[in-house]
PDB file of C-alpha atoms in Angstrom:
ATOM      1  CA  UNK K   1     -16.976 -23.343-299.217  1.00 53.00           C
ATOM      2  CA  UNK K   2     -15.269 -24.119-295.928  1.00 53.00           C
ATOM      3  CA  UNK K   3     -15.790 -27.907-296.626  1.00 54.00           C
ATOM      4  CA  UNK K   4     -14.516 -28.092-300.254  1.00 56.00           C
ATOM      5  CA  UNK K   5     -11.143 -27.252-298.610  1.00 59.00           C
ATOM      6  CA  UNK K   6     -10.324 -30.074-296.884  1.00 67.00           C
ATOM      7  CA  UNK K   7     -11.945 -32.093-299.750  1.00 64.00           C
ATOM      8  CA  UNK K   8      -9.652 -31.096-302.255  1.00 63.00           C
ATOM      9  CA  UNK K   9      -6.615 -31.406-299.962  1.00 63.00           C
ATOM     10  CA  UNK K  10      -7.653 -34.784-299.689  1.00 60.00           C
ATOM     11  CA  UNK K  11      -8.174 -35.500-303.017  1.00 56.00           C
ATOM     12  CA  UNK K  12      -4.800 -33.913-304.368  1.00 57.00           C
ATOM     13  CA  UNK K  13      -3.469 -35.810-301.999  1.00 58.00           C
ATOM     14  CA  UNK K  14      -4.561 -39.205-302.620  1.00 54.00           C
ATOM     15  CA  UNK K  15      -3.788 -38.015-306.662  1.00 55.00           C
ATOM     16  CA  UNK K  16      -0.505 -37.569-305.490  1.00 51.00           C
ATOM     17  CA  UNK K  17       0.087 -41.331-303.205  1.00 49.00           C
ATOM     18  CA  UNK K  18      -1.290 -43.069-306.675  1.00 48.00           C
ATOM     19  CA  UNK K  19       1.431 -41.024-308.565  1.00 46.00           C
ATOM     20  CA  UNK K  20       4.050 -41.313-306.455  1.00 46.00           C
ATOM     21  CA  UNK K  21       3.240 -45.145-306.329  1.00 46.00           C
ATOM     22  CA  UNK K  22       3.466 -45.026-310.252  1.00 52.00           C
ATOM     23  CA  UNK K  23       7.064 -43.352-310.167  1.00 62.00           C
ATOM     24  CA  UNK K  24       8.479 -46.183-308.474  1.00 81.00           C
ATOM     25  CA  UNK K  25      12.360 -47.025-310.242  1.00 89.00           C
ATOM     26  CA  UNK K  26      11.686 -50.501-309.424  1.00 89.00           C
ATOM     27  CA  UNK K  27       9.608 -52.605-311.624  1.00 90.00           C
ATOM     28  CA  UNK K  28       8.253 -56.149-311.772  1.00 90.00           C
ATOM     29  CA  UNK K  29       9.022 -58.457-315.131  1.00 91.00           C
ATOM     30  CA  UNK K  30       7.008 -61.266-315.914  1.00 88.00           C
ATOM     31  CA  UNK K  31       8.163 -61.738-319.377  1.00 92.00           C
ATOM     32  CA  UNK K  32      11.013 -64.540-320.236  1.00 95.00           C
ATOM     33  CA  UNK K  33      13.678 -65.721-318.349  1.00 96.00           C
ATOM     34  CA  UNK K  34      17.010 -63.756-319.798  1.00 97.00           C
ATOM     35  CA  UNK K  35      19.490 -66.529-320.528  1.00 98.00           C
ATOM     36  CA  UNK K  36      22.656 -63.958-321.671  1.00 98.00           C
ATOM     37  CA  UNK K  37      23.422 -60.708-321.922  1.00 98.00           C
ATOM     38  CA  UNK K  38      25.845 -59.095-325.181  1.00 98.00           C
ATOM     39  CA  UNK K  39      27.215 -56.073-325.263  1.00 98.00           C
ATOM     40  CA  UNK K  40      28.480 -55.107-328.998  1.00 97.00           C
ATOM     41  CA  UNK K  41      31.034 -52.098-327.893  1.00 96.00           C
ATOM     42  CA  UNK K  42      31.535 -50.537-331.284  1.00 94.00           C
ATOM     43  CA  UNK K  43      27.932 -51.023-332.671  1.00 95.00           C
ATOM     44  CA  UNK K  44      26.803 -49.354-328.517  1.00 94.00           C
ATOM     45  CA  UNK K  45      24.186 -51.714-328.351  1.00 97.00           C
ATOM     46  CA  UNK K  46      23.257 -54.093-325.641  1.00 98.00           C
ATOM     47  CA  UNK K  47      21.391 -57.517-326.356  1.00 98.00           C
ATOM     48  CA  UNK K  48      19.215 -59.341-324.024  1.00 98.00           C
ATOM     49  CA  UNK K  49      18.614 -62.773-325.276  1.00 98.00           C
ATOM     50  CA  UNK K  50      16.035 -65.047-324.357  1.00 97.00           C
ATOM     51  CA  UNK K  51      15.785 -69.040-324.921  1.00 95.00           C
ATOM     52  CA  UNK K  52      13.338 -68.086-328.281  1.00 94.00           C
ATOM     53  CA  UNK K  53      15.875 -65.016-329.339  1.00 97.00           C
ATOM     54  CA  UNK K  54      16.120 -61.318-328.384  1.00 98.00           C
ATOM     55  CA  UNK K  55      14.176 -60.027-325.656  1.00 98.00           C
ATOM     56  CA  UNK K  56      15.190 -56.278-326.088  1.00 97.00           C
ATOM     57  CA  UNK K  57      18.211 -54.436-327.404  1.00 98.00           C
ATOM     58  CA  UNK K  58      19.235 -50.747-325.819  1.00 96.00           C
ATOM     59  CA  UNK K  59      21.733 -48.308-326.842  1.00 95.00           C
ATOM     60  CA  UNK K  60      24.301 -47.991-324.512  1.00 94.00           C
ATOM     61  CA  UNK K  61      26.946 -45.367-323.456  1.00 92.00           C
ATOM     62  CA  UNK K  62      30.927 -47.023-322.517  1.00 93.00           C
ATOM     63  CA  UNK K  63      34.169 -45.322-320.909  1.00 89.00           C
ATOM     64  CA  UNK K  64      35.520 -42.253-321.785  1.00 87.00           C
ATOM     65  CA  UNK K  65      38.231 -44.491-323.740  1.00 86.00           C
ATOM     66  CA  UNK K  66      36.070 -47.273-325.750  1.00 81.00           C
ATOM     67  CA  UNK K  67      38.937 -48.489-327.983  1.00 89.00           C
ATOM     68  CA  UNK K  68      40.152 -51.609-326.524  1.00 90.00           C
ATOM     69  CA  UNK K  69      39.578 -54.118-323.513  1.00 94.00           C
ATOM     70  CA  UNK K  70      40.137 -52.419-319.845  1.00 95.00           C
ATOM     71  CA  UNK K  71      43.443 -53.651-318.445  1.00 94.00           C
ATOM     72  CA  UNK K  72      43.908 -50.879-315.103  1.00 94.00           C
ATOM     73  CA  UNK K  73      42.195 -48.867-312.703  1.00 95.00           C
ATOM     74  CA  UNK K  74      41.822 -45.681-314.112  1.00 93.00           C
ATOM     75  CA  UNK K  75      42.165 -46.134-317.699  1.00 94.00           C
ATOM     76  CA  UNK K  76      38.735 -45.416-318.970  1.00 92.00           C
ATOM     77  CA  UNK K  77      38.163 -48.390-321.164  1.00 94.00           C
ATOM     78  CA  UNK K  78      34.984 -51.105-320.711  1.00 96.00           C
ATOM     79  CA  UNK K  79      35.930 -54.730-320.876  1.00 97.00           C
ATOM     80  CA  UNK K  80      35.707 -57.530-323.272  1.00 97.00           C
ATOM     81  CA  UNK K  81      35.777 -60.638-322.849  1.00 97.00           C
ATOM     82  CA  UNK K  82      32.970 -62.961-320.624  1.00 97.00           C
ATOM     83  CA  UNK K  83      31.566 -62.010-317.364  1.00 98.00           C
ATOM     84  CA  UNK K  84      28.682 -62.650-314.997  1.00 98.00           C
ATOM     85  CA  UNK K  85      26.302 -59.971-313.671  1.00 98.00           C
ATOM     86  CA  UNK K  86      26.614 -60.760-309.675  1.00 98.00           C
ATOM     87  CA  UNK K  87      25.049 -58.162-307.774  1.00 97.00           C
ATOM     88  CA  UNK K  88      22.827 -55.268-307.685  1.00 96.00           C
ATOM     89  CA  UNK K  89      22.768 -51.816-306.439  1.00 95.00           C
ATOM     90  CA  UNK K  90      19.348 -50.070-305.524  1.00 94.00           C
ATOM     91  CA  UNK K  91      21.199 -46.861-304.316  1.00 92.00           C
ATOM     92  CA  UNK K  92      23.461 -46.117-307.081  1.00 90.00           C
ATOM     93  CA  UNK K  93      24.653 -43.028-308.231  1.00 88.00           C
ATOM     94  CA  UNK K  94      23.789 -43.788-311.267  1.00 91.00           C
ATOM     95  CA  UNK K  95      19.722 -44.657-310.369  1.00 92.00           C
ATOM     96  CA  UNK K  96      20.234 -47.984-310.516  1.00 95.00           C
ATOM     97  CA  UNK K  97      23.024 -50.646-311.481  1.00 96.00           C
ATOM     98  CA  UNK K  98      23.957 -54.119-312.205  1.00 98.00           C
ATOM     99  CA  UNK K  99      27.343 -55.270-311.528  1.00 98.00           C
ATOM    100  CA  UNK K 100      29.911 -57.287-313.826  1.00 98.00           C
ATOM    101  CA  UNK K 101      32.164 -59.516-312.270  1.00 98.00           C
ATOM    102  CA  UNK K 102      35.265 -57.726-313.766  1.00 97.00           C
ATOM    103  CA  UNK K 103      37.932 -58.497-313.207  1.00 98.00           C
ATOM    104  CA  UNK K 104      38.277 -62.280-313.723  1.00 96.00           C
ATOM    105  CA  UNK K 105      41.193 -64.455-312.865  1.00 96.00           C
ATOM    106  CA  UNK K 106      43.217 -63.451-316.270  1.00 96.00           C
ATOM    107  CA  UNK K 107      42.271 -59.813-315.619  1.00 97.00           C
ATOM    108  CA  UNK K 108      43.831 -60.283-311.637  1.00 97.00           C
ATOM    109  CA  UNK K 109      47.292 -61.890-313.553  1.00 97.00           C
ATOM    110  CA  UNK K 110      47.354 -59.318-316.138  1.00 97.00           C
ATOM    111  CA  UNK K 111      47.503 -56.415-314.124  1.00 97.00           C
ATOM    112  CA  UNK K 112      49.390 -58.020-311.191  1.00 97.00           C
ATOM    113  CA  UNK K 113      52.300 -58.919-314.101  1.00 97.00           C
ATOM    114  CA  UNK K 114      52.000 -54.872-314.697  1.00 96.00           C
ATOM    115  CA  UNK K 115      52.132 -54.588-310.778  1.00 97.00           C
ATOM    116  CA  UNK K 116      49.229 -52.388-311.597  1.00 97.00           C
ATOM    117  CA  UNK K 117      45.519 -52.533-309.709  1.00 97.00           C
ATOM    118  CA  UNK K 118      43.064 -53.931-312.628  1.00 97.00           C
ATOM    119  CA  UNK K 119      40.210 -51.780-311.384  1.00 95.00           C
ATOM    120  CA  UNK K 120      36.795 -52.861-310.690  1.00 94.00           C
ATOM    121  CA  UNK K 121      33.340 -52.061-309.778  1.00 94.00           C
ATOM    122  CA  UNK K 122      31.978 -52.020-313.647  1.00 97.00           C
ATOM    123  CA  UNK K 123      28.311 -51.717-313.459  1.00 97.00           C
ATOM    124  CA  UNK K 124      25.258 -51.447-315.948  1.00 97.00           C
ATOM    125  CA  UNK K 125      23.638 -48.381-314.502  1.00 95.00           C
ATOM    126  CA  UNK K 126      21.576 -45.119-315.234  1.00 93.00           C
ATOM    127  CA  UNK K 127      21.953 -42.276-317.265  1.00 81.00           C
ATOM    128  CA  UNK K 128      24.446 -39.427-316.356  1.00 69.00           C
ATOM    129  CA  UNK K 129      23.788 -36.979-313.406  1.00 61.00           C
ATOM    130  CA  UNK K 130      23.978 -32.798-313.792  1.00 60.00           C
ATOM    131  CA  UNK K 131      27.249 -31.583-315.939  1.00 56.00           C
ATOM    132  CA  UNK K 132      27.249 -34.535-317.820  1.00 54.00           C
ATOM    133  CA  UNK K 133      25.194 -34.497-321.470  1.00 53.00           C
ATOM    134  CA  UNK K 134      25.028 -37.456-323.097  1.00 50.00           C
ATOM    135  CA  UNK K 135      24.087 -36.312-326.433  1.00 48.00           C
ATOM    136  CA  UNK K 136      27.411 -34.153-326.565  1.00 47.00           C
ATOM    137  CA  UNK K 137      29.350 -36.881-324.718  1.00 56.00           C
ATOM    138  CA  UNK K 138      28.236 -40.544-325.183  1.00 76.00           C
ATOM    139  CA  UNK K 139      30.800 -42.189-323.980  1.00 85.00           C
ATOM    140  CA  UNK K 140      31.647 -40.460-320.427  1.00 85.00           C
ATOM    141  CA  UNK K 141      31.460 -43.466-317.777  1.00 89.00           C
ATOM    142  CA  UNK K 142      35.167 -44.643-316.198  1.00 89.00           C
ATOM    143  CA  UNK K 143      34.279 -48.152-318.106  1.00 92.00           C
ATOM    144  CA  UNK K 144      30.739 -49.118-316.802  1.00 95.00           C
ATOM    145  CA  UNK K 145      27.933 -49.324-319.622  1.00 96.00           C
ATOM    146  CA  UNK K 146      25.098 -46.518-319.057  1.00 94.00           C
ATOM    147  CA  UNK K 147      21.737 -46.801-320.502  1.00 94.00           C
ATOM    148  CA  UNK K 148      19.010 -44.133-319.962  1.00 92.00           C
ATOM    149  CA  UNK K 149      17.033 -44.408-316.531  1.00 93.00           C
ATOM    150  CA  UNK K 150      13.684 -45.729-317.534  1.00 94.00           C
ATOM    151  CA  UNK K 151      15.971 -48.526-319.465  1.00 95.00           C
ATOM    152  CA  UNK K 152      17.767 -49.337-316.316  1.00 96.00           C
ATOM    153  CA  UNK K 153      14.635 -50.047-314.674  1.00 97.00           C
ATOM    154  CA  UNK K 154      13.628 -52.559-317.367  1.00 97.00           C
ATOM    155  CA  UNK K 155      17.322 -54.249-317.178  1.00 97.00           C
ATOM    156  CA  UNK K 156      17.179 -54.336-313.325  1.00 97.00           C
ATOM    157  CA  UNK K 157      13.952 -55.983-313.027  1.00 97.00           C
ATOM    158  CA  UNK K 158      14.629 -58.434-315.959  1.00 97.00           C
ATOM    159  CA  UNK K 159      18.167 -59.585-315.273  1.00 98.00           C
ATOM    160  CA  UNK K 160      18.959 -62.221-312.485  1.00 97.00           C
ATOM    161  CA  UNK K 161      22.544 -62.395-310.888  1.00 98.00           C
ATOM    162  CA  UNK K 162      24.289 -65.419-312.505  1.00 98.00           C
ATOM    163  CA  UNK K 163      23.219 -64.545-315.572  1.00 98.00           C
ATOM    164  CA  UNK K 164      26.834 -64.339-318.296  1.00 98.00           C
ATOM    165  CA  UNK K 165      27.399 -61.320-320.194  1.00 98.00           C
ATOM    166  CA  UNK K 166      29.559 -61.715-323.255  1.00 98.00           C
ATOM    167  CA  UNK K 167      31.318 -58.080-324.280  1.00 98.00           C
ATOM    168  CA  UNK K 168      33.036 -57.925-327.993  1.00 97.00           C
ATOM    169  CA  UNK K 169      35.033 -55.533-329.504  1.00 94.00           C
TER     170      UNK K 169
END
């Protein structure tokens, strides 16, 4: 009986490494290359496109104020127009995020002609954390694009920096 002990400590253990190993938020993706990303703002779905066609689509989550392209810091809206993703975060908030290189050069003049800050730091990221529900609130970012966390994962692993994103209306 004595032995069994350290046995099955050692065997819940190792259960547990190969589990843990299994829970990892990062992923690998051997699939296609993904030429372009399209976000469809009123429709809330994301597109990731392929050279043979759609790779996957994903419902998507915008800024507490979707109507309308984002113009200042602060006002709630997700962009439109064409963007690249260019960079990454592994420790997000937000599990993990893509970044969209908002704002562009008429986004700077825009604002600057406003003498107002455009804002920045629009990301694809995770789902909401505590005191947020998105099935009561679906729209509850400050202009990023959230997708659930396990979709996140996919779109990190899959998505290269470089690659454009075209946002409509």
């Amino acid at each position: 009986m004595i032995n069994r002990i350290p046995r099955r400590r050692i065997l819940l253990g190792g259960i547990a490494v190969l589990l843990s190993g299994c829970a990892s938020k990062f992923r690998s993706y051997t699939g296609p290359e993904v030429t372009r990303l399209r976000l469809y703002k009123s429709e809330r779905l994301l597109v990731l496109d392929g050279a043979e066609g759609v790779l996957r689509t994903y419902p998507v989550g915008l800024g507490f104020a979707p109507e309308g392209h984002k113009q200042f810091e602060g006002d709630g809206r997700t962009p439109e127009g064409a963007y690249l993703i260019d960079r990454r975060n592994p420790d997000s908030l937000f599990h993990l995020s893509i970044g969209i290189s908002y704002p562009n050069e008429a986004d700077i003049a825009f604002a600057a002609a406003q003498d107002k800050s455009p804002g920045g730091d629009i990301f694809i990221h995770g789902g909401p954390r505590r005191g947020i529900d998105p099935m009561n609130k679906r729209d509850w970012t400050a202009g990023c694009i959230s997708v659930s966390d396990r979709q996140i994962e996919e779109v990190y692993a899959m998505v290269r920096d470089g690659t454009p994103i075209e946002i409509y209306v």
